C-alpha atoms as one frame of an Amber mdcrd trajectory, in Angstrom:
protein
 -31.284  -2.652   2.866 -29.976  -3.863   6.252 -26.937  -1.809   7.072 -24.811
  -4.181   9.428 -21.628  -2.121   9.120 -21.642   0.111  12.150 -18.015  -0.381
  13.022 -17.032   1.398  10.015 -19.471   4.341  10.094 -22.765   5.155  11.417
 -25.497   7.325   9.554 -26.200  10.720  11.362 -27.811  10.465  14.663 -30.762
  12.420  14.723 -29.676  14.775  17.424 -26.448  15.588  15.388 -28.729  16.183
  12.206 -30.844  18.602  14.330 -27.635  20.444  15.719 -25.838  20.486  12.508
 -28.662  22.410  10.764 -29.201  24.557  13.790 -25.615  25.485  14.037 -25.058
  26.225  10.333 -26.757  29.623  10.772 -24.608  30.689  13.867 -21.590  28.953
  13.603 -20.199  29.945  10.281 -17.936  32.619  11.360 -14.221  32.558  12.524
 -14.360  31.636  16.315 -10.925  33.418  16.657 -12.398  36.796  15.766 -13.654
  39.259  18.270 -16.622  40.610  16.239 -20.173  39.563  16.908 -20.468  36.642
  14.526 -16.930  35.185  15.841 -18.153  35.528  19.302 -21.395  33.420  18.429
 -19.272  30.833  16.591 -16.873  30.784  19.748 -19.655  30.135  22.096 -20.831
  27.221  20.304 -17.630  25.826  19.899 -16.694  26.319  23.556 -20.123  24.625
  24.490 -19.428  21.779  22.210 -15.918  21.142  23.635 -17.558  21.222  27.186
 -20.208  18.619  26.308 -17.525  16.188  24.658 -15.460  16.562  27.558 -17.955
  15.664  30.003 -18.862  12.731  27.723 -15.252  11.324  27.793 -14.548  12.408
  31.229 -11.827  15.135  30.833 -11.508  18.883  31.440 -12.422  21.029  28.348
  -8.947  22.326  27.871  -7.359  19.040  27.488  -9.690  18.258  24.623  -9.070
  19.366  21.064 -11.192  18.788  17.905  -9.135  17.393  14.952 -10.346  16.520
  11.185 -10.460  12.902  11.939  -9.740   9.975  14.426  -6.811   9.117  12.047
  -5.465  12.725  12.445  -6.038  12.570  16.148  -4.119   9.414  16.736  -1.390
  10.448  14.325  -0.966  13.854  16.169  -1.222  11.936  19.475   1.622   9.468
  18.490   3.941  12.087  17.244   3.137  14.718  19.737   3.804  12.261  22.909
   6.835  10.628  21.239   8.188  14.046  20.669   7.358  15.587  23.925   9.269
  12.612  25.657  12.339  12.143  23.507  14.549  12.441  26.571  12.744   9.686
  28.343  13.317   7.350  25.270  12.816   6.555  21.631  10.789   3.510  21.741
   6.881   2.975  21.326   5.065   0.073  22.765   1.802  -0.950  20.807  -0.293
  -3.967  20.591  -0.264  -6.152  17.415  -4.189  -5.484  16.719  -3.939  -1.597
  16.803  -5.671   0.394  14.023  -3.819   0.897  11.134  -3.534   4.413  11.835
  -1.612   3.626  14.988   0.575   1.326  13.162   1.378   3.600  10.524   2.335
   6.391  12.938   4.413   3.623  14.668   5.978   3.099  11.278   6.831   6.649
  10.794   8.408   6.713  14.169  10.753   3.889  13.267  11.659   5.434   9.999
  12.692   8.463  11.809  15.206   6.536  13.819  12.804   5.491  16.915  11.927
   1.990  17.923   8.674  -0.121  18.150   7.577  -2.963  20.299   4.755  -5.060
  19.398   2.793  -6.951  22.056   1.212  -9.873  20.869  -2.500 -11.240  21.439
  -4.136 -14.476  22.193  -6.593 -16.342  19.772  -9.326 -14.113  21.175  -7.382
 -10.789  20.167  -6.993  -9.730  23.616  -3.603  -8.539  25.075  -2.082 -10.083
  28.119  -1.491  -7.363  30.465   1.401  -8.792  32.109   2.881  -9.207  28.595
   2.526  -5.660  27.993   4.006  -4.893  31.491   7.110  -6.879  30.552   7.288
  -5.099  27.093   7.343  -1.654  28.977  10.152  -2.809  31.377  12.383  -4.371
  28.448  15.384  -2.278  27.888  15.138   0.161  30.788  18.707   1.070  31.873
  20.028   0.390  28.228  19.048   3.595  26.653  15.969   2.021  25.246  13.322
   3.671  27.255   9.592   4.008  26.586   8.233   7.405  25.331   4.678   6.205
  24.662   2.417   3.098  24.984  -0.569   2.675  22.973  -3.639   0.195  23.237
  -7.042   0.288  21.829 -10.087   0.271  24.245 -11.711  -2.443  21.864 -10.691
  -3.995  18.529 -12.323  -2.814  15.445 -12.448  -5.933  13.473 -13.449  -8.659
  16.169 -14.865  -6.359  19.065 -12.712  -7.625  21.766 -12.305  -5.414  24.630
  -8.847  -4.884  25.781  -7.623  -4.792  29.507  -7.017  -0.800  29.487  -7.287
  -0.524  33.351  -4.711  -3.049  34.086  -2.262  -1.900  31.301  -2.848   1.709
  32.392  -1.685   0.616  35.918   1.577  -0.865  34.464   1.927   2.085  32.446
   1.771   4.298  35.589   4.125   2.181  37.735   6.561   2.466  34.573   6.168
   6.230  34.283   4.922   5.841  30.710   1.926   7.782  29.217  -0.818   5.545
  27.565  -2.673   6.362  24.414  -5.988   4.776  24.122  -7.783   4.570  20.671
 -11.392   4.862  21.751 -12.650   4.916  18.565 -14.870   1.916  18.766 -16.017
   2.336  22.125 -16.855   6.119  22.652 -20.440   6.646  22.702 -21.099   2.576
  23.558 -19.207   2.391  26.827 -17.060   4.194  29.228 -13.282   4.013  29.023
 -11.474   2.710  32.120  -9.426   5.331  33.796  -5.505   5.673  33.806  -4.916
   6.955  30.326  -3.055  10.213  29.632  -4.084  10.615  25.926  -7.147   9.331
  24.197  -8.332   9.505  20.562 -11.896   9.033  19.085 -13.938   9.636  15.680
 -17.273  11.128  15.331 -18.636   9.041  12.526 -18.363   5.936  14.771 -20.947
   7.218  17.265 -23.385   8.762  14.890 -21.592  12.219  14.367 -20.506  13.680
  10.977 -17.603  12.486   9.139 -14.546  14.702   9.316 -14.673  15.384  12.901
 -12.035  13.562  15.715 -11.097  14.352  19.078  -7.730  14.096  20.793  -7.500
  14.188  24.518  -4.013  14.959  26.238  -4.065  15.214  30.134  -2.696  17.772
  31.784   0.788  16.749  32.980   1.361  14.592  29.985   4.449  16.072  27.940
   3.553  16.860  24.565   5.085  18.623  21.701   2.543  19.284  18.721   4.337
  18.248  15.562   5.326  20.895  13.216   4.031  23.132  11.586   2.170  24.347
  14.484  -1.066  26.649  14.221  -2.551  28.654  16.912  -5.720  26.697  16.730
  -7.110  23.787  19.230  -3.828  24.369  21.130  -1.687  23.641  18.263  -2.882
  20.271  17.836  -5.256  20.607  15.034  -4.306  23.167  12.445  -6.909  25.071
  10.384 -10.239  26.727  10.574 -12.643  24.709  12.893 -15.677  23.298  11.332
 -17.962  24.514  14.058 -21.437  23.119  12.799 -19.943  19.623  12.464 -18.177
  19.794  15.981 -21.264  21.011  17.609 -23.099  18.147  15.687 -20.347  15.699
  17.024 -20.689  16.637  20.517 -24.188  16.624  20.688 -24.448  13.020  19.366
 -21.897  11.966  21.541 -24.055  13.077  24.527 -27.098  11.511  23.056 -25.404
   8.108  22.247 -24.110   8.143  25.828 -27.444   8.280  27.298 -28.932   5.547
  25.056 -25.916   3.312  25.411 -26.589   1.059  28.437 -30.071   0.215  27.197
 -29.406  -0.185  23.489 -26.059  -2.112  24.174 -28.087  -4.747  26.249 -30.637
  -5.285  23.326 -27.834  -5.551  20.700 -25.799  -7.709  22.867 -28.655 -10.141
  22.927 -28.820 -10.373  19.184 -25.184 -10.631  18.731 -25.321 -13.553  21.019
 -28.081 -15.193  18.874 -25.714 -14.488  15.700 -22.512 -16.188  17.438 -24.680
 -19.209  18.474 -26.609 -19.684  15.328 -24.077 -19.132  12.811 -21.935 -22.287
  13.478 -25.374 -24.419  13.807 -26.428 -23.000  10.512 -23.308 -23.171   8.384
 -20.865 -25.988   8.537 -17.154 -24.995   8.600 -17.260 -21.781  10.470 -15.039
 -20.231  12.953 -16.698 -17.524  15.137 -13.593 -15.086  16.381 -13.111 -12.719
  18.924 -13.507 -12.697  22.840 -17.349 -14.433  23.432 -17.618 -12.431  26.621
 -15.234  -9.571  26.980 -16.395  -7.788  23.559 -18.299  -4.780  22.302 -22.033
  -5.570  22.271 -22.930  -4.910  18.885 -20.079  -6.699  16.847 -19.509 -10.182
  15.752 -16.899 -11.846  13.324 -16.778 -15.189  11.926 -14.840 -16.782   8.798
 -16.087 -19.333   6.536 -13.713 -22.152   5.046 -13.615 -22.381   1.259 -15.102
 -19.205   0.848 -13.828 -15.864  -1.202 -14.524 -13.048   1.109 -15.398 -10.636
  -1.677 -17.832 -13.073  -3.254 -19.690 -13.674  -0.189 -19.887  -9.937   0.643
 -21.431  -9.440  -2.930 -23.797 -12.256  -1.946 -24.926 -10.755   0.986 -25.151
  -7.528  -0.449 -27.610  -8.857  -3.246 -29.480 -10.377  -0.196 -29.976  -6.977
   1.338 -27.442  -6.796   4.076 -24.127  -4.464   3.994 -21.448  -6.047   5.953
 -17.756  -5.843   5.738 -14.581  -7.991   5.991 -11.061  -8.596   7.108 -10.352
 -11.132   4.488  -7.551 -10.845   2.219  -9.616 -11.431  -0.560 -11.425  -8.288
  -0.171  -8.283  -6.279   0.319  -6.478  -4.141  -2.212  -3.123  -5.533  -0.965
  -4.472  -9.153  -1.029  -2.874  -9.726   2.525  -4.795 -10.964   5.486  -6.045
  -8.499   7.923  -3.206  -7.781  10.579  -5.750  -8.350  13.119  -6.619 -11.825
  12.155  -2.929 -12.542  11.353  -2.083 -11.421  15.142  -4.709 -13.693  16.338
  -3.606 -16.836  14.175  -7.288 -17.556  13.072  -8.852 -18.455   9.870  -9.131
 -15.431   7.429 -10.892 -16.634   4.276 -14.315 -16.180   4.079 -14.492 -13.450
   6.731 -17.408 -11.604   7.683 -17.967  -8.936  10.054 -21.503  -7.924  11.514
 -21.674  -4.616  13.532 -25.219  -3.911  14.289 -26.340   0.004  14.523 -28.601
   1.257  17.189 -32.277   0.601  16.276 -31.596  -2.699  14.580 -34.502  -5.298
  15.292 -34.423  -9.163  15.837 -36.504  -9.427  12.481 -33.500  -8.172  10.733
 -31.081 -10.493  12.462 -33.308 -13.619  11.763 -33.509 -12.807   8.153 -29.712
 -12.352   7.666 -29.690 -15.965   9.518 -32.235 -17.153   6.906 -29.805 -15.819
   3.806 -26.573 -16.423   5.087 -26.189 -20.533   4.727 -27.538 -20.232   1.019
 -24.976 -17.239   0.290 -22.035 -19.417   1.720 -23.363 -22.748   0.109 -23.595
 -20.958  -3.541 -19.979 -19.196  -3.165 -18.602 -22.738  -2.181 -20.352 -24.260
  -4.986 -19.076 -21.890  -7.572 -15.474 -22.384  -6.219 -16.038 -26.106  -6.328
 -15.389 -26.668  -2.719 -15.613 -29.926  -1.170 -18.994 -30.864   0.476 -17.479
 -33.424   2.907 -14.204 -34.098   4.431 -12.490 -34.306   1.167 -12.133 -36.555
  -1.844  -9.237 -37.561  -3.839  -7.662 -34.633  -5.986  -7.330 -35.467  -9.474
  -4.523 -32.717  -9.487  -2.386 -34.497  -6.799   0.907 -36.241  -7.553   2.488
 -38.748  -5.482   2.101 -42.135  -3.539  -0.706 -43.307  -1.614   1.305 -42.415
   1.437   1.696 -38.803   0.437   0.653 -36.261  -2.523   1.743 -32.742  -3.495
  -0.584 -30.479  -4.655   0.408 -27.126  -6.794  -1.667 -24.150  -5.784   1.117
 -21.862  -6.551  -0.144 -18.597  -8.101  -3.640 -19.192  -6.706  -5.358 -17.010
  -4.101  -7.267 -17.914  -1.306  -9.365 -19.944  -0.721  -8.055 -22.064  -3.724
  -5.010 -23.478  -1.563  -7.250 -24.690   1.095  -9.773 -25.945  -1.322  -7.282
 -28.253  -2.892  -5.673 -29.577   0.476  -9.321 -30.492   1.541  -9.690 -32.393
  -1.784  -6.280 -34.118  -1.615  -6.646 -35.254   2.009  -9.086 -37.732   1.102
  -6.525 -39.326  -1.169  -4.057 -40.240   1.527  -4.431 -43.107   4.181  -4.437
 -42.372   7.621  -1.023 -40.987   8.640  -0.123 -39.970   4.822   1.227 -36.424
   4.178  -0.026 -33.885   1.871   2.204 -31.067   0.889   0.340 -28.187  -0.473
   2.684 -25.605  -2.607   1.154 -22.063  -2.104   2.711 -18.722  -2.363  -0.569
 -16.855  -1.113   0.122 -15.048   2.240  -3.216 -16.009   3.499  -2.008 -19.540
   3.363   0.179 -19.295   6.524  -2.898 -18.632   8.453  -5.704 -20.673   6.646
  -3.857 -23.965   6.100  -2.991 -24.397  10.027  -6.456 -22.985  10.792  -7.908
 -25.711   8.477  -5.987 -28.355  10.200  -7.128 -27.391  13.635 -10.882 -27.042
  12.476 -10.813 -30.543  10.418  -8.763 -32.392  13.099  -5.354 -33.224  10.886
  -1.761 -32.437  12.001  -0.187 -29.248  10.634   3.462 -30.403  10.242   4.725
 -26.787   9.205   6.095 -24.933   6.263   9.360 -24.510   4.485   9.063 -21.530
   2.299   5.940 -22.208   0.229   5.553 -25.878   1.070   2.972 -26.555   3.782
   2.815 -30.254   5.070  -0.278 -31.751   6.522  -0.608 -35.492   8.000  -3.995
 -37.052   7.747  -5.095 -37.798  11.363  -8.375 -40.090  10.591
């Protein structure tokens, strides 16, 4: 089985395993106690903090270990917002932040604060000038900014964000910047200029259940209550010293290997990005092709149920993930794909772990076309540009397709069937109440060269161009 879901989690790095086993016998005691066993645990904890701080590029006393990357983000947002309440009650975030940041922002809004979302382009990248304008909006009107948040790189499509430029804008505006570095720590350095930073150990090959939160000296911060005496009040509860030691050791090891391994994985991902559109018709590769993480690529396939495709690839021996609404418990498109305004159906994220070899990638490229073809055939997807739809109603100049109550990718499949039944200039109206249709019908039009005329409620109008 080839595990191609490194962006979700990695198996333990060999160094992490060794450090974890070695520290189990020495780090079990309470590091807050003064007896011999407590002092041993404290020495391990302090050494791990210094190791992690060196890898991140901060002072050891600025770094706290948390129970997860999500907890680090929640605490970072809440603590910075509370510490800067006098400066303002507004948060500025990008529209493609991890859900942990967006959930924290939603909690801030529910408590009476404000949240400004900065949009992204079709590659998923924030415009630094637009972010700067969002920071300035409302100044002098009692709507000052308490905190800005920007991920170092996107977790779904791999696009690297302009952290340095946004950090400069934040510095000029006097606003602290929190960087979610979960996807980049251990892979590439985070540009300077941030005030707070969060990461998650299982993303770089450390054990799960360990995150880190860095708060630079001079950043106003009030840890959310109830406050504990441990980890500077930022992470209550007994420290898992063996896991922390393993997390720090694996972060150092991953950083040492990052340059060589990153270059090797980038070449493999370049091959996937180039070959998938050649091997599979009607595919959109998304994310920035250049300014991206080296190990991650995402693409979406027309006329494909995402969950069915993931199961087909799993049976073929490949573990991948998806941002498609078809694989979501909420049956709504990924907020990242939605913000990018790209195709969401049949979405596949391939993220290669360290050690992936070229033969595994070649085999993936061999099995992918048949996996997509079989899913499309099962769904009755059109093989060509579309054939007359038996279910369509109307005249030769325009037809209406009723896809109400049907989920992705059915509305788009019905559109593709119907478009061949109208003359050039004719209009197909698709009735669809699946939220994914708002992304996938316009994306289909762009990919197939037809005119998207817009939507009114659940009615989407498409004009045949040729």
